[in-house]
Amino acid sequence: MLKHEDKDDFVRITREKYYEAVAQCKPLFAWFSLTDACNLDCKYCFADAKYHPPGSNDPIIHELSTKEVYEIIDNIYEAGTEIVMFAGGEPTLREDLVDIVKYTSRRMSVAMNSNGFILDERLCRDLAWAGLSQVKVSVDGMCENHDYNRGDGSFAKTMDALRNLVKAGIPKVMLIMTLSKLNYDELERMVDLSMSMGVDFTMVEFLPLGKASERKDWALTKEQIEKAQRYLVDAQQHYGWERVAFENRYIVAEDEFCKRVCGDPNMPCGFYDFCVGCITGIYSYCITASGKVVTGDIMTLEIGDLKEERLKDIWRNNDMLKVIRNRENLKGKCGKCYYKYICGGCRRRAYTYTDDIMAADPGCWRRGIQ
């Protein structure tokens, strides 16, 4: 906790550094949905993907051609994107996935988010050869919980996929868990499972979006978020921060090293030097399966069309992005918090619950006004 007499200096310095960082920010990280289709019908798919079982002849509503994907890759590379995460739907359903990865890896780092269902040894080898550098496989708890969400037999498929990816030599393989009330008690077991398999662990918090938009009762309480974050901080200290990752909002207020660096006016304020907290619209964005740019991973807030516009122009001129980057627009508790320039709350959560992207983050467990 900052001393009272240091608060004003901390706010002033972090404000100056935050806006210096924003003035030079680039769209470094892209989530690119290659298809709306998915071979699973998960109960809490935030993307509301269209179920497209193997052998189905149902039309895929949104899917860019290979040429259109290449043109978008060139577009975002020109704007400064350094890492693209291919997702969906389920990206492995695309027959041209290996070609897309190969084309993209010549320009930037390529990652993929998958349900793992069809990641057999051959596909994993082909993707490694094409230059895929990271894969996140979704695992939503141990077998019973995972299969409840994704279908019978899917847990075993994810375990096979993780092993195949490691065997193929993908540089970074991660188990990604969406934490909800349904699987909250299995968090520690999932970290242990990841470590035992030689893969890294990451966690995102469930939000009532997409197919689960009516299931607010599945969302974590503030107390559960706090407990989970404190456990994962301990896990990072034990296994290493590069092995355990999570959405570490709010707890940044207790990170003395981070506060010391961010509050030092003599330290730089680039992405790797200064923590802006929520990077939505500052360093990250999403691309839909039809080529639209959306704010962060809030899939309903379109800010441009990459088939018609240059990302570098959208990034510089879009009014919504200007609103998000101005932390003076934050409301309620987030607007009053003196950590707002190194945290800013979760804009996705705020919008999900309030339809206001600058509202106070309803998931923040910090007590009182900080």
XYZ file of N, CA and C in Angstrom, residues 183-351:
507
model
N -16.318 -24.924 -12.110
C -15.040 -25.647 -12.006
C -14.061 -24.968 -11.044
N -14.552 -24.015 -10.272
C -13.689 -23.221 -9.390
C -12.853 -24.089 -8.450
N -13.455 -25.142 -7.924
C -12.759 -25.991 -6.951
C -11.651 -26.826 -7.577
N -11.549 -26.810 -8.897
C -10.536 -27.619 -9.570
C -9.342 -26.802 -10.064
N -9.292 -25.526 -9.715
C -8.217 -24.668 -10.196
C -6.842 -25.230 -9.844
N -6.625 -25.587 -8.591
C -5.307 -26.080 -8.185
C -4.967 -27.389 -8.890
N -5.950 -28.254 -9.071
C -5.709 -29.520 -9.769
C -5.336 -29.272 -11.222
N -5.901 -28.240 -11.824
C -5.590 -27.938 -13.220
C -4.167 -27.411 -13.367
N -3.730 -26.604 -12.409
C -2.336 -26.151 -12.435
C -1.400 -27.348 -12.281
N -1.725 -28.219 -11.331
C -0.905 -29.416 -11.122
C -0.868 -30.289 -12.374
N -2.023 -30.432 -13.020
C -2.095 -31.228 -14.248
C -1.190 -30.644 -15.322
N -1.250 -29.325 -15.495
C -0.417 -28.663 -16.507
C 1.056 -28.914 -16.248
N 1.461 -28.700 -15.004
C 2.875 -28.861 -14.680
C 3.335 -30.302 -14.901
N 2.469 -31.262 -14.556
C 2.837 -32.672 -14.702
C 2.969 -33.082 -16.160
N 2.247 -32.377 -17.057
C 2.302 -32.700 -18.480
C 3.396 -31.924 -19.205
N 4.058 -31.010 -18.493
C 5.103 -30.223 -19.129
C 4.579 -29.112 -20.006
N 3.347 -28.644 -19.730
C 2.778 -27.518 -20.469
C 2.517 -26.375 -19.490
N 2.374 -25.179 -20.025
C 2.123 -24.021 -19.186
C 0.633 -23.877 -18.909
N 0.322 -23.065 -17.908
C -1.071 -22.884 -17.493
C -1.460 -21.416 -17.622
N -2.667 -21.180 -18.100
C -3.225 -19.836 -18.074
C -4.712 -19.922 -17.781
N -5.232 -18.868 -17.209
C -6.639 -18.854 -16.793
C -7.311 -17.554 -17.231
N -8.524 -17.663 -17.736
C -9.391 -16.514 -17.970
C -10.662 -16.721 -17.165
N -11.295 -15.636 -16.793
C -12.492 -15.714 -15.971
C -13.740 -15.755 -16.838
N -14.658 -16.636 -16.483
C -15.925 -16.749 -17.207
C -16.695 -15.444 -17.161
N -17.248 -15.060 -18.309
C -18.188 -13.946 -18.382
C -19.426 -14.425 -19.122
N -20.595 -13.967 -18.717
C -21.832 -14.419 -19.368
C -22.002 -13.794 -20.753
N -21.347 -14.401 -21.730
C -21.369 -13.915 -23.100
C -21.765 -15.047 -24.037
N -22.112 -14.711 -25.258
C -22.383 -15.716 -26.267
C -23.471 -16.687 -25.851
N -23.153 -17.979 -25.906
C -24.147 -19.006 -25.598
C -24.534 -19.019 -24.125
N -23.703 -18.436 -23.281
C -23.986 -18.417 -21.838
C -24.374 -17.023 -21.355
N -24.918 -16.217 -22.249
C -25.229 -14.829 -21.887
C -26.270 -14.723 -20.785
N -27.060 -15.768 -20.586
C -28.081 -15.736 -19.532
C -27.621 -16.412 -18.248
N -26.369 -16.878 -18.195
C -25.901 -17.630 -17.039
C -24.978 -16.800 -16.141
N -25.487 -15.683 -15.665
C -24.701 -14.864 -14.743
C -24.425 -15.604 -13.437
N -25.244 -16.611 -13.150
C -25.036 -17.389 -11.925
C -23.782 -18.252 -12.001
N -23.186 -18.411 -13.186
C -21.946 -19.158 -13.322
C -20.715 -18.279 -13.086
N -20.895 -16.974 -13.062
C -19.763 -16.061 -12.916
C -19.198 -16.107 -11.497
N -17.897 -15.910 -11.382
C -17.234 -15.910 -10.084
C -17.682 -14.720 -9.236
N -17.706 -14.932 -7.932
C -17.918 -13.812 -7.025
C -16.610 -13.042 -6.888
N -16.683 -11.846 -6.339
C -15.461 -11.074 -6.101
C -14.513 -11.826 -5.184
N -15.083 -12.487 -4.197
C -14.262 -13.239 -3.252
C -13.538 -14.386 -3.955
N -14.220 -15.054 -4.879
C -13.590 -16.147 -5.617
C -12.489 -15.630 -6.546
N -12.738 -14.478 -7.184
C -11.717 -13.880 -8.047
C -10.471 -13.563 -7.226
N -10.669 -12.944 -6.062
C -9.545 -12.586 -5.205
C -8.765 -13.821 -4.768
N -9.483 -14.849 -4.308
C -8.814 -16.059 -3.838
C -8.051 -16.737 -4.964
N -8.658 -16.790 -6.158
C -8.002 -17.421 -7.306
C -6.741 -16.653 -7.693
N -6.825 -15.329 -7.699
C -5.659 -14.531 -8.077
C -4.529 -14.684 -7.061
N -4.881 -14.719 -5.783
C -3.842 -14.874 -4.758
C -3.176 -16.247 -4.875
N -3.969 -17.283 -5.165
C -3.381 -18.606 -5.357
C -2.449 -18.606 -6.568
N -2.856 -17.964 -7.660
C -2.054 -17.990 -8.874
C -0.776 -17.155 -8.736
N -0.812 -16.116 -7.924
C 0.423 -15.391 -7.624
C 1.410 -16.315 -6.920
N 0.913 -17.086 -5.961
C 1.776 -18.054 -5.271
C 2.305 -19.105 -6.248
N 1.432 -19.550 -7.169
C 1.855 -20.545 -8.157
C 2.937 -19.976 -9.071
N 2.810 -18.700 -9.417
C 3.844 -18.062 -10.236
C 5.183 -18.050 -9.511
N 5.143 -17.740 -8.229
C 6.380 -17.705 -7.455
C 7.010 -19.090 -7.343
N 6.148 -20.103 -7.329
C 6.648 -21.482 -7.191
C 7.162 -22.041 -8.515
N 6.370 -21.857 -9.591
C 6.709 -22.464 -10.876
C 7.405 -21.504 -11.840
N 7.276 -20.201 -11.581
C 7.833 -19.199 -12.489
C 6.721 -18.487 -13.241
N 6.876 -17.174 -13.396
C 5.808 -16.395 -14.044
C 5.587 -16.806 -15.487
N 6.629 -17.356 -16.135
C 6.469 -17.763 -17.527
C 5.674 -19.064 -17.656
N 5.459 -19.779 -16.553
C 4.721 -21.044 -16.587
C 3.274 -20.883 -16.179
N 2.972 -19.832 -15.439
C 1.605 -19.608 -14.941
C 1.191 -18.174 -15.267
N 0.111 -18.037 -16.004
C -0.377 -16.709 -16.390
C -1.861 -16.583 -16.046
N -2.295 -15.370 -15.821
C -3.716 -15.120 -15.546
C -3.997 -13.639 -15.708
N -5.265 -13.297 -15.707
C -5.669 -11.892 -15.803
C -5.433 -11.245 -14.442
N -4.303 -10.566 -14.304
C -3.879 -10.111 -12.978
C -4.319 -8.687 -12.657
N -5.504 -8.341 -13.072
C -6.031 -7.038 -12.691
C -6.287 -7.006 -11.188
N -6.365 -5.789 -10.644
C -6.648 -5.529 -9.223
C -5.460 -5.871 -8.326
N -4.894 -7.057 -8.483
C -3.808 -7.455 -7.586
C -2.537 -6.671 -7.893
N -2.533 -5.933 -9.006
C -1.389 -5.090 -9.326
C -1.159 -4.061 -8.229
N -2.218 -3.708 -7.510
C -2.099 -2.744 -6.418
C -1.229 -3.273 -5.280
N -0.969 -4.574 -5.256
C -0.138 -5.176 -4.217
C 1.226 -5.609 -4.749
N 1.488 -5.317 -6.008
C 2.756 -5.687 -6.637
C 3.747 -4.535 -6.444
N 4.566 -4.640 -5.422
C 5.458 -3.536 -5.072
C 6.487 -3.269 -6.165
N 6.978 -4.322 -6.823
C 7.943 -4.122 -7.902
C 7.308 -3.349 -9.052
N 6.097 -3.767 -9.447
C 5.392 -3.094 -10.544
C 5.149 -1.628 -10.209
N 4.698 -1.368 -8.996
C 4.413 0.013 -8.596
C 5.684 0.854 -8.580
N 6.780 0.261 -8.151
C 8.040 0.994 -8.083
C 8.521 1.366 -9.488
N 8.425 0.426 -10.422
C 8.859 0.688 -11.793
C 7.925 1.688 -12.471
N 6.619 1.468 -12.333
C 5.655 2.343 -12.986
C 5.665 3.746 -12.392
N 5.995 3.850 -11.115
C 6.013 5.143 -10.448
C 7.338 5.866 -10.525
N 8.272 5.302 -11.295
C 9.589 5.923 -11.450
C 9.584 6.755 -12.728
N 9.685 8.083 -12.611
C 9.626 8.931 -13.806
C 10.824 8.738 -14.732
N 11.873 8.115 -14.260
C 13.065 7.928 -15.074
C 13.062 6.617 -15.854
N 12.067 5.769 -15.579
C 11.957 4.505 -16.302
C 11.110 4.697 -17.552
N 11.385 3.936 -18.631
C 10.620 4.083 -19.881
C 9.181 3.614 -19.730
N 8.378 3.923 -20.737
C 6.947 3.588 -20.639
C 6.455 2.786 -21.846
N 7.347 2.059 -22.500
C 6.927 1.178 -23.579
C 6.163 -0.017 -23.053
N 5.656 -0.857 -23.949
C 4.819 -1.982 -23.547
C 5.515 -2.895 -22.548
N 6.794 -3.156 -22.743
C 7.517 -4.088 -21.882
C 8.098 -3.418 -20.638
N 7.858 -2.122 -20.489
C 8.448 -1.381 -19.379
C 7.420 -0.773 -18.425
N 6.202 -0.595 -18.899
C 5.188 0.098 -18.102
C 3.862 -0.643 -18.215
N 3.196 -0.842 -17.094
C 1.929 -1.580 -17.066
C 0.752 -0.628 -17.212
N 0.006 -0.760 -18.311
C -1.198 0.052 -18.481
C -2.438 -0.668 -17.958
N -2.260 -1.902 -17.447
C -3.414 -2.667 -16.994
C -4.162 -3.241 -18.179
N -5.444 -2.966 -18.272
C -6.262 -3.473 -19.376
C -5.740 -2.920 -20.699
N -5.355 -3.819 -21.620
C -4.748 -3.393 -22.879
C -5.755 -3.300 -24.020
N -7.045 -3.473 -23.716
C -8.087 -3.367 -24.736
C -8.019 -2.011 -25.437
N -7.862 -2.028 -26.746
C -7.846 -0.798 -27.517
C -6.557 -0.003 -27.391
N -5.614 -0.509 -26.599
C -4.320 0.152 -26.448
C -3.242 -0.659 -27.155
N -3.207 -1.953 -26.847
C -2.266 -2.853 -27.504
C -2.957 -4.057 -28.148
N -4.239 -4.283 -27.859
C -4.902 -5.487 -28.363
C -6.205 -5.162 -29.071
N -6.576 -6.068 -29.975
C -7.822 -5.936 -30.720
C -8.205 -7.300 -31.252
N -9.402 -7.406 -31.799
C -9.869 -8.678 -32.384
C -10.335 -8.465 -33.812
N -10.262 -9.543 -34.574
C -10.776 -9.554 -35.947
C -11.807 -10.661 -36.041
N -12.985 -10.343 -36.513
C -14.037 -11.339 -36.627
C -13.817 -12.206 -37.868
N -14.605 -13.269 -37.965
C -14.480 -14.186 -39.097
C -14.901 -13.551 -40.413
N -15.514 -12.373 -40.369
C -15.873 -11.659 -41.589
C -14.932 -10.493 -41.869
N -13.878 -10.368 -41.041
C -12.868 -9.351 -41.304
C -13.089 -8.017 -40.634
N -14.038 -7.948 -39.712
C -14.291 -6.692 -38.997
C -13.346 -6.578 -37.799
N -12.951 -5.352 -37.480
C -12.148 -5.096 -36.290
C -13.087 -4.750 -35.154
N -12.869 -5.361 -33.994
C -13.693 -5.062 -32.831
C -12.796 -4.643 -31.677
N -13.389 -3.917 -30.744
C -12.640 -3.379 -29.619
C -12.276 -4.479 -28.641
N -10.965 -4.685 -28.451
C -10.524 -5.740 -27.547
C -11.124 -7.058 -27.985
N -11.753 -7.783 -27.070
C -12.474 -8.997 -27.454
C -13.958 -8.831 -27.150
N -14.438 -7.590 -27.273
C -15.864 -7.301 -27.132
C -16.459 -7.389 -28.526
N -16.980 -8.557 -28.861
C -17.261 -8.894 -30.251
C -18.376 -8.053 -30.877
N -19.139 -7.332 -30.071
C -20.245 -6.550 -30.628
C -19.846 -5.119 -30.958
N -18.665 -4.680 -30.544
C -18.254 -3.286 -30.759
C -17.314 -3.190 -31.960
N -17.890 -3.155 -33.151
C -17.094 -3.053 -34.366
C -16.571 -1.634 -34.546
N -15.296 -1.545 -34.943
C -14.699 -0.222 -35.141
C -14.103 -0.068 -36.539
N -14.222 -1.082 -37.375
C -13.688 -0.968 -38.721
C -13.807 -2.260 -39.499
N -13.496 -2.210 -40.773
C -13.568 -3.358 -41.672
C -12.236 -3.483 -42.409
N -11.489 -4.537 -42.110
C -10.157 -4.688 -42.677
C -10.169 -5.071 -44.148
N -11.323 -5.380 -44.691
C -11.402 -5.625 -46.131
C -11.502 -4.315 -46.898
N -11.776 -3.233 -46.171
C -11.950 -1.935 -46.819
C -11.047 -0.845 -46.258
N -10.506 -1.036 -45.045
C -9.732 0.010 -44.380
C -8.377 -0.524 -43.936
N -7.434 0.401 -43.752
C -6.133 0.048 -43.211
C -6.221 0.083 -41.700
N -5.668 -0.941 -41.056
C -5.697 -0.969 -39.596
C -4.972 0.234 -39.003
N -3.883 0.663 -39.635
C -3.131 1.793 -39.086
C -3.989 3.052 -39.035
N -4.932 3.191 -39.970
C -5.823 4.349 -39.956
C -6.891 4.204 -38.881
N -7.440 3.005 -38.751
C -8.442 2.748 -37.705
C -7.818 3.004 -36.338
N -6.623 2.500 -36.139
C -5.955 2.597 -34.837
C -5.698 4.049 -34.442
N -5.432 4.875 -35.427
C -5.103 6.276 -35.162
C -6.350 7.156 -35.042
N -7.412 6.831 -35.772
C -8.510 7.784 -35.917
C -9.832 7.387 -35.272
N -10.014 6.127 -34.878
C -11.322 5.687 -34.404
C -11.721 6.360 -33.090
N -12.940 6.884 -33.038
C -13.410 7.622 -31.862
C -13.572 6.726 -30.647
N -14.027 5.484 -30.835
C -14.200 4.571 -29.711
C -12.861 4.287 -29.034
N -11.830 4.114 -29.825
C -10.508 3.861 -29.258
C -10.009 5.071 -28.477
N -10.317 6.248 -28.954
C -9.918 7.465 -28.238
C -10.614 7.547 -26.884
N -11.870 7.140 -26.831
C -12.610 7.138 -25.567
C -11.982 6.148 -24.588
N -11.692 4.935 -25.064
C -11.135 3.892 -24.198
C -9.766 4.294 -23.652
N -8.954 4.908 -24.481
C -7.590 5.254 -24.065
C -7.541 6.417 -23.080
N -8.619 7.169 -22.995
C -8.669 8.307 -22.075
C -9.184 7.827 -20.721
N -8.286 7.543 -19.796
C -8.685 7.001 -18.498
C -9.452 8.019 -17.648
N -9.495 9.286 -18.072
C -10.337 10.260 -17.367
C -11.811 9.950 -17.610
N -12.106 9.120 -18.605
C -13.485 8.733 -18.896
C -13.987 7.600 -18.001
N -13.094 6.983 -17.224
C -13.510 5.902 -16.338
C -14.498 6.418 -15.293
N -15.462 5.586 -14.972
C -16.526 5.999 -14.066
C -16.477 5.219 -12.754
N -17.192 5.744 -11.771
C -17.347 5.049 -10.503
C -16.032 4.777 -9.823
N -15.930 3.602 -9.230
C -14.749 3.213 -8.472
C -13.485 3.258 -9.319
N -13.581 2.823 -10.573
C -12.400 2.824 -11.442
C -11.915 4.246 -11.701
N -12.852 5.181 -11.876
C -12.470 6.557 -12.136
C -11.817 7.236 -10.956
N -12.124 6.782 -9.740
C -11.594 7.406 -8.534
C -10.330 6.731 -8.012
N -10.028 5.544 -8.519
C -8.913 4.754 -8.009
C -7.576 5.335 -8.454
N -6.608 5.435 -7.538
C -5.330 6.009 -7.943
C -4.416 4.988 -8.611
N -4.934 3.793 -8.851
C -4.211 2.821 -9.670
C -4.770 2.754 -11.092
N -5.644 3.687 -11.454
C -6.355 3.558 -12.730
C -5.430 3.640 -13.946
N -4.241 4.235 -13.788
C -3.342 4.334 -14.937
C -2.476 3.092 -15.113
N -2.463 2.201 -14.115
C -1.723 0.939 -14.265
C -2.666 -0.266 -14.146
N -3.969 0.011 -14.061
C -4.959 -1.069 -14.007
C -6.099 -0.761 -14.973
N -6.979 0.140 -14.598
C -8.081 0.503 -15.479
C -9.248 -0.459 -15.448
N -9.149 -1.514 -14.612
C -10.232 -2.480 -14.555
C -10.357 -3.259 -15.854
N -11.316 -4.151 -15.925
C -11.565 -4.952 -17.133
C -12.678 -4.289 -17.927
N -12.341 -3.766 -19.084
C -13.345 -3.078 -19.910
C -14.351 -4.071 -20.488
N -13.906 -5.270 -20.745
C -14.825 -6.287 -21.271
C -15.879 -6.641 -20.228
N -15.469 -6.808 -18.975
C -16.412 -7.148 -17.923
C -17.375 -5.981 -17.673
N -16.834 -4.772 -17.666
C -17.674 -3.603 -17.446
C -18.762 -3.512 -18.520
N -18.374 -3.721 -19.771
C -19.342 -3.633 -20.860
C -20.350 -4.777 -20.809
